[in-house]
Amino acid sequence: MARPAESGQGGDRARVHRRQPHAPRHAFSRHDRGRAPGERAGGAGGSGVLAPRRRRGLRPHPLRPASGEAHLRRPQRPRFRSARRPRGGQSGAAPRFGQGGGGAVRRRLAAATTALALALGALACSRPESVPTYVVERRTFRHQVTAEGILKAANVTPLTVPPEVEGMVRLAWLAPDGSRVEAGDVVARFDPAPMRDRLVEGQQELATVSFQEQRTEVESRGKVAELETKLAVADLELGMAERFKKVDAAAFSRHEIIESGIDQKLASERKNHAVEAERRQYSLSRTELELLAIRQRQARLKIEQAKRGLEALEVRAPHSGLLSLRRDWRGEILQVGSEMWQGQQLAEIPDLRELEAEVFVLEADAGGLAVGKKATVVVEARPDVVYAATIKRVDTVAKPRQRGSPVQYFGVTLAFDQPLSGTEIKPGHRVRATLILEHRDEALVVPRQAVVEEQGGYRVYLRDGDRFVPREVSIGATSAGLVEVTAGLAEGDEVALKPPASRAPDGGRRRGDGLPSLVAGG
């Protein structure tokens, strides 16, 4: 009887918590082990549990009913993962793949595969065949930039608002832009209303000043006459006082003598005062008349300027040519109704015998711009003809072409080597120029990406068998895609178009990959 107890304590005690369809085979009697679970003896059917009368294979559960009916147990979740038995049929069966320890194995396989792929990729990238190269050769080197602009005349006659027109004036009529004009033709007229207002104001001021001058003269004469009368009375009184002065002490009392002397002195002071008052009045009247004369001259000058302004409201062409109207900062020409000021330019008449091109070069492309460099120009009116030109002038300061734009341009003036011909070519036409900044024949050139700047110098990586050796070089002119090499390379050398893998401090091996560096000696 010890044998069933050992069986129940050993392998069958944990099976109490297992669902019935998964009961192990050794839990049944020996003669039932070869049968299917649904064919076991004892009438258990497909319950998977032995009848109470056959207890050799499995100890009866204390809570199981005593009847022969199968008792369905509720499945219980194990408390710890380690206590969970494998789903195999035997007690010591190995776990299925993907369960338990299978996840760790799968992660290790994935990490190993990734490491292998990275190593193979690094090995493939480090091969010399994977580094693009370029064979150094001698060829023509040209550094050129393109620019756009317009045609303009080298010599122009500006037409401005006449200096006789003062203040602000408004355009009343304007000849069409690009029209042919002859000497003496009217090209612009201004609104005469402001000039007429100034003329009327001048005439009114002149009339007012003239009236004030006449009134001042009359008042001055009346005041002077009054002062002259006072002076005459004072002179008469002084004469009477001197003539009838009481000086005889025997005939007059001392009081009368003193009173007579005082009267004489008072008459003398009155005369002097009258004389001084007349002099001051005369000076004052003369000053007032002079001021009025100045105001009168100002009024007359204003009238004359207004008359000249009325006559100058018509701007005439000084010589024959094509009329080119001025454009504002937006590129728009003047329109009727535009307000202008004295001396402001409104148009110009160019000399068509000599034209030049004004183009604008980006500040970033302006390196190498200098007077005397060659260029080619294509005029919009004749796109099939290429004109040779020379840089005549370069602006010293870059400026934006549009207000508020951060893009800076250098203005460049191009002089044509031969005069332009053709009646369809006129100032203002658009042009496209190619400026040749550098030109070298039989120059050693390499692509720009092959040159590396390191520690203030330049180097390339030269192929030496299966390795690339750094080589110090000296460069000359550069363009957007090519660099001229003046020293350090020879024709036929093969250089890398990108720097190979840098050499690590541990003897030319990159840490972690175990692959040798392709760079020798650097």
XYZ file of C-alpha atoms in Angstrom:
522
model
C 0.000 0.000 0.000
C 3.000 2.263 0.148
C 3.252 2.276 -3.601
C 0.045 4.176 -4.286
C 0.952 6.721 -1.640
C 4.299 7.356 -3.259
C 2.651 7.733 -6.570
C 0.208 10.234 -5.187
C 2.844 12.204 -3.337
C 5.312 12.240 -6.185
C 3.981 12.933 -9.571
C 0.265 13.023 -9.056
C -0.225 15.629 -6.358
C 0.374 18.555 -8.714
C -1.922 16.983 -11.282
C -4.912 17.686 -9.111
C -4.944 21.242 -10.445
C -4.682 20.188 -14.106
C -7.695 20.088 -16.367
C -9.077 16.608 -17.063
C -8.284 16.379 -20.826
C -4.575 16.818 -20.090
C -4.160 14.194 -17.367
C -0.969 12.159 -17.871
C -1.199 8.588 -19.000
C 0.452 7.041 -15.942
C -2.422 8.363 -13.798
C -4.599 5.516 -15.081
C -4.414 1.777 -14.488
C -1.986 -0.246 -16.492
C -4.532 -1.929 -18.692
C -6.093 1.478 -19.567
C -2.953 3.185 -20.661
C -3.177 2.053 -24.251
C -6.660 3.360 -24.687
C -7.816 6.745 -25.694
C -9.048 9.026 -22.928
C -12.626 8.480 -23.951
C -12.341 4.685 -23.948
C -11.188 4.049 -20.355
C -12.908 1.404 -18.325
C -15.097 2.039 -15.382
C -17.697 4.152 -17.162
C -15.789 7.394 -16.793
C -16.351 8.189 -20.432
C -14.431 11.218 -21.602
C -14.092 12.701 -18.144
C -10.427 11.816 -17.877
C -10.807 10.915 -14.100
C -10.691 7.403 -12.593
C -13.706 5.954 -10.835
C -13.520 5.820 -7.044
C -13.234 2.060 -7.077
C -9.963 2.163 -9.031
C -7.596 4.264 -6.917
C -4.217 2.778 -7.861
C -3.281 5.424 -10.376
C -4.617 8.556 -8.652
C -5.465 9.371 -5.002
C -9.044 10.467 -4.565
C -9.471 14.118 -3.816
C -10.887 14.774 -0.371
C -13.528 17.135 -1.748
C -14.586 14.770 -4.563
C -18.059 13.247 -4.053
C -18.273 9.622 -3.231
C -20.468 8.821 -6.183
C -19.088 7.511 -9.439
C -19.849 10.765 -11.336
C -16.860 12.759 -12.581
C -16.191 16.017 -10.816
C -15.124 18.939 -12.994
C -12.487 20.996 -11.205
C -12.110 24.721 -11.741
C -8.748 25.536 -13.281
C -6.390 27.416 -10.979
C -3.690 29.857 -12.094
C -0.279 28.985 -10.670
C 1.115 31.414 -8.146
C 4.570 31.651 -9.753
C 5.731 31.101 -13.330
C 8.350 28.641 -12.106
C 5.615 26.441 -10.591
C 3.845 26.136 -13.935
C 4.364 22.720 -15.491
C 5.013 22.289 -19.158
C 2.140 21.354 -21.389
C 3.750 18.144 -22.542
C 2.284 14.765 -21.815
C 5.160 13.583 -19.587
C 6.425 14.990 -16.331
C 9.951 15.800 -17.498
C 9.148 16.832 -21.101
C 11.114 19.751 -22.598
C 9.209 23.047 -23.063
C 7.889 23.891 -26.467
C 9.690 26.562 -28.622
C 8.545 30.109 -27.849
C 7.520 29.322 -24.276
C 9.519 29.709 -21.096
C 13.239 29.968 -22.050
C 12.490 29.983 -25.805
C 12.003 33.825 -25.834
C 15.550 34.430 -24.586
C 16.948 32.137 -27.255
C 15.038 33.971 -29.950
C 16.335 37.342 -28.731
C 19.898 36.058 -28.773
C 19.484 34.822 -32.328
C 18.074 38.187 -33.458
C 20.954 40.125 -31.853
C 23.505 37.835 -33.454
C 21.864 38.252 -36.861
C 21.884 42.062 -36.557
C 25.535 42.126 -35.502
C 26.453 39.903 -38.423
C 24.584 42.124 -40.870
C 26.292 45.267 -39.539
C 29.697 43.631 -39.759
C 29.081 42.540 -43.325
C 27.840 46.040 -44.257
C 30.873 47.722 -42.717
C 33.144 45.274 -44.512
C 31.450 45.972 -47.834
C 31.617 49.768 -47.334
C 35.296 49.650 -46.362
C 36.413 47.937 -49.528
C 38.338 50.151 -51.939
C 35.895 49.295 -54.715
C 33.040 50.903 -52.724
C 34.775 54.325 -52.486
C 34.080 56.428 -55.617
C 37.236 57.778 -57.241
C 38.274 60.282 -59.891
C 41.263 60.167 -62.239
C 43.121 63.495 -62.307
C 43.441 64.945 -65.809
C 44.353 68.171 -67.527
C 41.458 70.089 -68.953
C 40.146 73.590 -69.536
C 39.002 75.189 -66.299
C 36.397 77.941 -66.396
C 34.815 79.697 -63.440
C 31.823 81.646 -64.601
C 28.661 83.076 -63.102
C 25.421 84.184 -64.701
C 23.631 87.452 -64.049
C 20.590 89.272 -65.368
C 20.011 92.954 -65.987
C 18.963 95.514 -68.579
C 20.428 97.525 -71.426
C 21.142 101.187 -70.922
C 22.896 103.941 -72.812
C 26.437 104.845 -71.864
C 25.630 108.554 -72.337
C 22.204 109.907 -71.433
C 20.626 113.347 -71.144
C 18.512 113.525 -67.977
C 15.211 115.388 -68.004
C 14.272 116.781 -64.590
C 11.633 118.998 -63.082
C 12.780 122.538 -64.027
C 14.454 124.513 -61.244
C 12.028 127.369 -61.913
C 9.217 125.183 -60.583
C 9.206 125.488 -56.811
C 7.560 123.119 -54.402
C 5.514 120.096 -55.305
C 4.015 119.746 -58.780
C 1.803 117.105 -60.336
C 2.239 115.496 -63.745
C -0.609 116.465 -66.042
C 0.673 114.876 -69.285
C 3.575 112.598 -70.194
C 4.876 111.329 -73.514
C 4.823 107.527 -73.968
C 7.841 105.571 -72.791
C 10.176 104.659 -75.647
C 8.672 107.176 -78.076
C 10.845 108.956 -80.601
C 11.230 112.692 -79.895
C 12.870 115.541 -81.732
C 14.644 118.584 -80.352
C 12.107 121.021 -78.883
C 9.263 118.501 -78.566
C 7.220 118.652 -75.362
C 7.714 115.471 -73.351
C 5.896 116.414 -70.120
C 3.494 119.003 -68.735
C 2.720 119.778 -65.131
C -0.481 120.968 -63.500
C -0.430 124.805 -63.658
C -2.839 125.298 -60.740
C -0.127 125.623 -58.043
C 1.839 128.109 -60.153
C -1.269 130.157 -60.828
C -2.030 130.230 -57.100
C 1.495 131.481 -56.425
C 1.086 134.152 -59.105
C -2.162 135.383 -57.587
C -0.616 135.409 -54.102
C 2.326 137.401 -55.379
C 0.101 139.928 -57.057
C -1.989 140.332 -53.918
C 1.102 140.816 -51.773
C 2.425 143.411 -54.196
C -0.820 145.371 -54.080
C -0.899 145.263 -50.277
C 2.704 146.406 -49.970
C 2.183 149.198 -52.472
C -0.796 150.490 -50.522
C 1.144 150.312 -47.246
C 3.999 152.186 -48.839
C 1.763 154.978 -49.998
C 0.090 155.243 -46.610
C 3.426 155.290 -44.833
C 4.682 158.066 -47.073
C 1.591 160.187 -46.383
C 1.762 159.585 -42.649
C 5.449 160.334 -42.622
C 4.949 163.639 -44.436
C 2.226 164.683 -42.003
C 4.369 163.860 -38.986
C 7.350 165.675 -40.413
C 5.238 168.738 -41.194
C 3.892 168.734 -37.669
C 7.376 168.520 -36.242
C 8.561 171.305 -38.504
C 5.747 173.489 -37.204
C 6.705 172.706 -33.638
C 10.292 173.514 -34.461
C 9.327 176.842 -35.968
C 7.269 177.748 -32.890
C 10.121 176.752 -30.618
C 12.535 178.845 -32.652
C 10.195 181.830 -32.499
C 9.753 181.451 -28.778
C 13.496 181.266 -28.316
C 13.962 184.420 -30.355
C 11.348 186.261 -28.349
C 12.895 185.087 -25.132
C 16.317 186.314 -26.163
C 14.956 189.591 -27.457
C 12.913 190.451 -24.392
C 15.238 189.027 -21.834
C 15.188 190.989 -18.604
C 18.730 191.684 -17.549
C 18.619 195.313 -16.191
C 18.703 195.105 -12.445
C 17.731 198.755 -12.091
C 14.576 198.263 -14.140
C 13.588 194.709 -13.109
C 13.553 192.913 -9.897
C 15.795 190.027 -9.233
C 12.862 187.619 -9.460
C 11.884 188.863 -12.914
C 15.471 188.575 -14.127
C 15.684 184.922 -12.997
C 12.286 184.121 -14.536
C 13.314 185.661 -17.857
C 16.476 183.533 -17.957
C 14.490 180.369 -17.271
C 12.060 181.208 -20.110
C 14.951 181.668 -22.497
C 16.527 178.358 -21.521
C 13.171 176.536 -21.826
C 12.619 177.958 -25.302
C 16.069 176.765 -26.325
C 15.341 173.221 -25.052
C 12.014 173.157 -26.905
C 13.758 174.051 -30.102
C 16.370 171.346 -29.626
C 13.683 168.785 -28.827
C 11.734 169.726 -31.943
C 14.834 169.378 -34.064
C 15.624 165.890 -32.607
C 12.012 164.740 -32.963
C 11.980 165.802 -36.578
C 15.227 163.908 -37.239
C 13.975 160.708 -35.570
C 10.668 160.874 -37.394
C 12.430 161.291 -40.674
C 14.698 158.293 -39.969
C 11.760 156.137 -38.859
C 9.731 157.001 -41.922
C 12.646 156.228 -44.160
C 13.146 152.793 -42.476
C 9.487 151.917 -42.849
C 9.548 152.896 -46.465
C 12.647 150.766 -47.022
C 11.006 147.739 -45.435
C 7.964 148.213 -47.567
C 10.220 148.483 -50.598
C 11.824 145.154 -49.690
C 8.435 143.499 -49.329
C 7.457 145.018 -52.621
C 10.524 143.547 -54.311
C 9.733 140.133 -52.759
C 6.213 140.270 -54.091
C 7.486 141.210 -57.543
C 10.051 138.363 -57.392
C 7.342 135.911 -56.437
C 5.274 137.054 -59.360
C 8.218 136.658 -61.701
C 8.976 133.166 -60.415
C 5.351 132.164 -60.786
C 5.352 133.436 -64.347
C 8.585 131.579 -65.132
C 7.145 128.487 -63.457
C 4.098 128.682 -65.651
C 6.344 128.931 -68.659
C 8.510 126.024 -67.400
C 5.614 123.663 -66.807
C 6.373 122.215 -70.222
C 9.515 120.065 -70.404
C 11.032 119.949 -73.885
C 13.572 117.569 -75.405
C 17.025 119.154 -75.800
C 17.906 116.853 -78.709
C 16.407 114.009 -80.712
C 16.349 110.425 -79.462
C 14.242 107.823 -77.688
C 12.445 108.898 -74.524
C 13.034 106.580 -71.546
C 10.878 107.319 -68.515
C 12.295 106.923 -65.026
C 11.330 103.850 -62.984
C 10.852 103.752 -59.241
C 12.243 101.133 -56.848
C 9.433 98.751 -57.808
C 10.372 98.998 -61.494
C 7.252 100.965 -62.423
C 7.421 104.004 -64.692
C 5.977 107.388 -63.842
C 2.269 107.868 -64.374
C 0.084 110.910 -64.934
C -0.811 112.317 -61.537
C 2.533 111.496 -59.910
C 3.811 114.139 -57.509
C 7.312 115.442 -58.125
C 9.667 118.065 -56.736
C 12.096 120.561 -58.131
C 15.149 118.869 -59.671
C 13.680 115.340 -59.574
C 14.429 113.253 -62.669
C 11.430 112.187 -64.713
C 12.986 110.783 -67.908
C 16.140 110.590 -69.982
C 17.066 110.623 -73.630
C 19.858 108.082 -74.242
C 22.490 108.221 -76.911
C 21.734 105.086 -78.937
C 25.136 105.075 -80.563
C 26.710 103.513 -77.436
C 24.871 101.030 -75.232
C 26.033 99.054 -72.211
C 24.546 96.366 -69.965
C 23.918 96.716 -66.256
C 23.656 93.308 -64.560
C 23.427 92.195 -60.937
C 25.535 89.398 -59.413
C 24.655 87.634 -56.176
C 26.942 88.532 -53.298
C 27.765 84.843 -52.788
C 28.961 84.542 -56.432
C 30.885 87.827 -56.550
C 34.269 86.357 -55.642
C 36.702 87.208 -58.454
C 34.722 90.104 -59.941
C 37.134 92.681 -61.312
C 37.299 95.312 -64.012
C 38.631 93.906 -67.269
C 37.150 90.394 -66.964
C 35.455 89.061 -70.073
C 31.768 88.283 -70.433
C 29.163 87.260 -72.973
C 25.743 88.890 -73.236
C 22.493 87.720 -74.817
C 19.849 90.397 -75.458
C 16.223 89.427 -75.020
C 15.292 91.014 -78.331
C 17.852 88.880 -80.206
C 18.311 85.608 -78.301
C 20.194 83.977 -81.175
C 23.114 86.451 -81.030
C 25.845 86.382 -78.370
C 27.735 89.640 -77.814
C 31.215 89.850 -76.324
C 31.669 92.337 -73.497
C 34.106 93.441 -70.797
C 33.473 94.378 -67.161
C 33.645 98.176 -67.032
C 32.606 98.935 -63.462
C 31.776 96.983 -60.267
C 29.910 98.459 -57.327
C 31.915 98.622 -54.122
C 28.958 97.771 -51.870
C 26.322 95.060 -52.332
C 22.745 96.311 -52.202
C 19.299 94.679 -52.352
C 17.400 95.038 -55.594
C 14.061 95.198 -53.808
C 13.182 97.078 -50.683
C 13.039 94.826 -47.635
C 14.770 91.890 -49.362
C 17.754 90.363 -47.520
C 19.390 89.203 -50.781
C 22.351 91.413 -51.730
C 23.648 92.034 -55.263
C 26.683 93.711 -56.768
C 25.910 95.954 -59.706
C 28.209 95.297 -62.689
C 28.425 97.449 -65.820
C 29.453 95.657 -69.030
C 30.831 97.490 -72.059
C 30.295 95.793 -75.421
C 33.371 95.109 -77.503
C 31.452 96.020 -80.663
C 28.555 98.510 -80.973
C 25.161 96.864 -80.972
C 23.298 96.993 -84.245
C 19.632 96.636 -85.009
C 16.653 98.917 -84.554
C 14.952 96.353 -82.274
C 17.634 96.783 -79.590
C 16.691 99.592 -77.243
C 17.583 100.665 -73.736
C 15.553 98.846 -71.115
C 15.619 95.438 -72.805
C 16.474 92.523 -70.555
C 19.837 90.812 -70.936
C 21.449 87.654 -69.574
C 25.208 87.761 -69.099
C 27.821 85.091 -68.383
C 30.806 86.534 -66.529
C 34.034 84.560 -67.020
C 35.901 85.049 -63.751
C 38.638 82.431 -64.279
C 39.946 80.636 -67.377
C 42.783 78.092 -67.353
C 44.012 75.920 -70.207
C 45.529 72.516 -69.406
C 44.821 72.808 -65.686
C 44.828 69.919 -63.230
C 41.340 69.843 -61.761
C 39.526 67.578 -59.330
C 35.925 67.618 -58.134
C 35.280 69.881 -55.210
C 34.187 67.037 -52.906
C 37.572 65.330 -53.299
C 39.389 68.139 -51.448
C 39.245 68.138 -47.658
C 40.251 71.127 -45.555
C 42.071 70.093 -42.389
C 44.082 72.211 -39.953
C 44.302 75.182 -42.278
C 45.503 73.112 -45.242
C 44.029 71.063 -48.054
C 44.460 67.370 -48.757
C 43.149 64.643 -50.987
C 43.162 60.878 -50.552
C 45.299 59.257 -53.251
C 44.830 55.593 -54.166
C 47.871 53.438 -53.404
C 46.967 49.863 -54.295
C 44.182 48.801 -51.949
C 44.657 51.781 -49.651
C 44.193 55.534 -49.790
C 47.071 57.796 -48.752
C 46.430 61.425 -47.670
C 48.295 63.903 -49.856
C 48.743 67.617 -49.116
C 47.811 69.792 -52.126
C 47.773 73.457 -53.072
C 44.678 74.770 -54.771
C 44.142 77.646 -57.146
C 40.907 78.837 -58.657
C 37.659 77.196 -57.616
C 34.219 76.946 -59.119
C 30.917 75.498 -58.009
C 32.002 71.920 -58.841
C 35.742 71.889 -59.621
C 38.980 72.891 -57.922
C 42.264 73.655 -59.653
C 45.222 71.839 -58.061
C 48.490 73.714 -58.497
C 50.753 71.352 -56.536
C 50.623 67.899 -54.956
C 49.050 65.855 -57.751
C 50.015 64.635 -61.196
C 48.005 63.719 -64.227
C 46.623 60.192 -63.942
C 46.459 60.095 -60.137
C 43.311 58.521 -58.732
C 41.753 60.278 -55.765
C 38.769 59.423 -53.592
C 35.635 61.479 -54.068
C 34.882 61.162 -50.367
C 37.181 60.711 -47.388
C 37.646 56.982 -46.587
C 37.120 55.641 -43.068
C 39.414 57.566 -40.716
C 42.245 55.674 -39.085
C 41.614 54.873 -35.436
C 44.268 55.430 -32.735
C 44.644 51.654 -32.220
C 46.657 50.976 -35.365
C 44.242 51.734 -38.170
C 41.333 49.714 -36.901
C 37.950 51.067 -36.047
C 36.897 50.135 -32.563
C 34.243 47.434 -32.359
C 34.130 46.202 -35.970
C 37.562 44.615 -36.285
C 37.981 45.881 -39.861
C 41.263 47.486 -40.989
C 41.186 51.087 -42.137
C 41.708 51.868 -45.814
C 43.625 55.044 -45.002
C 47.396 54.565 -44.783
C 49.529 56.805 -42.678
C 46.793 59.157 -41.555
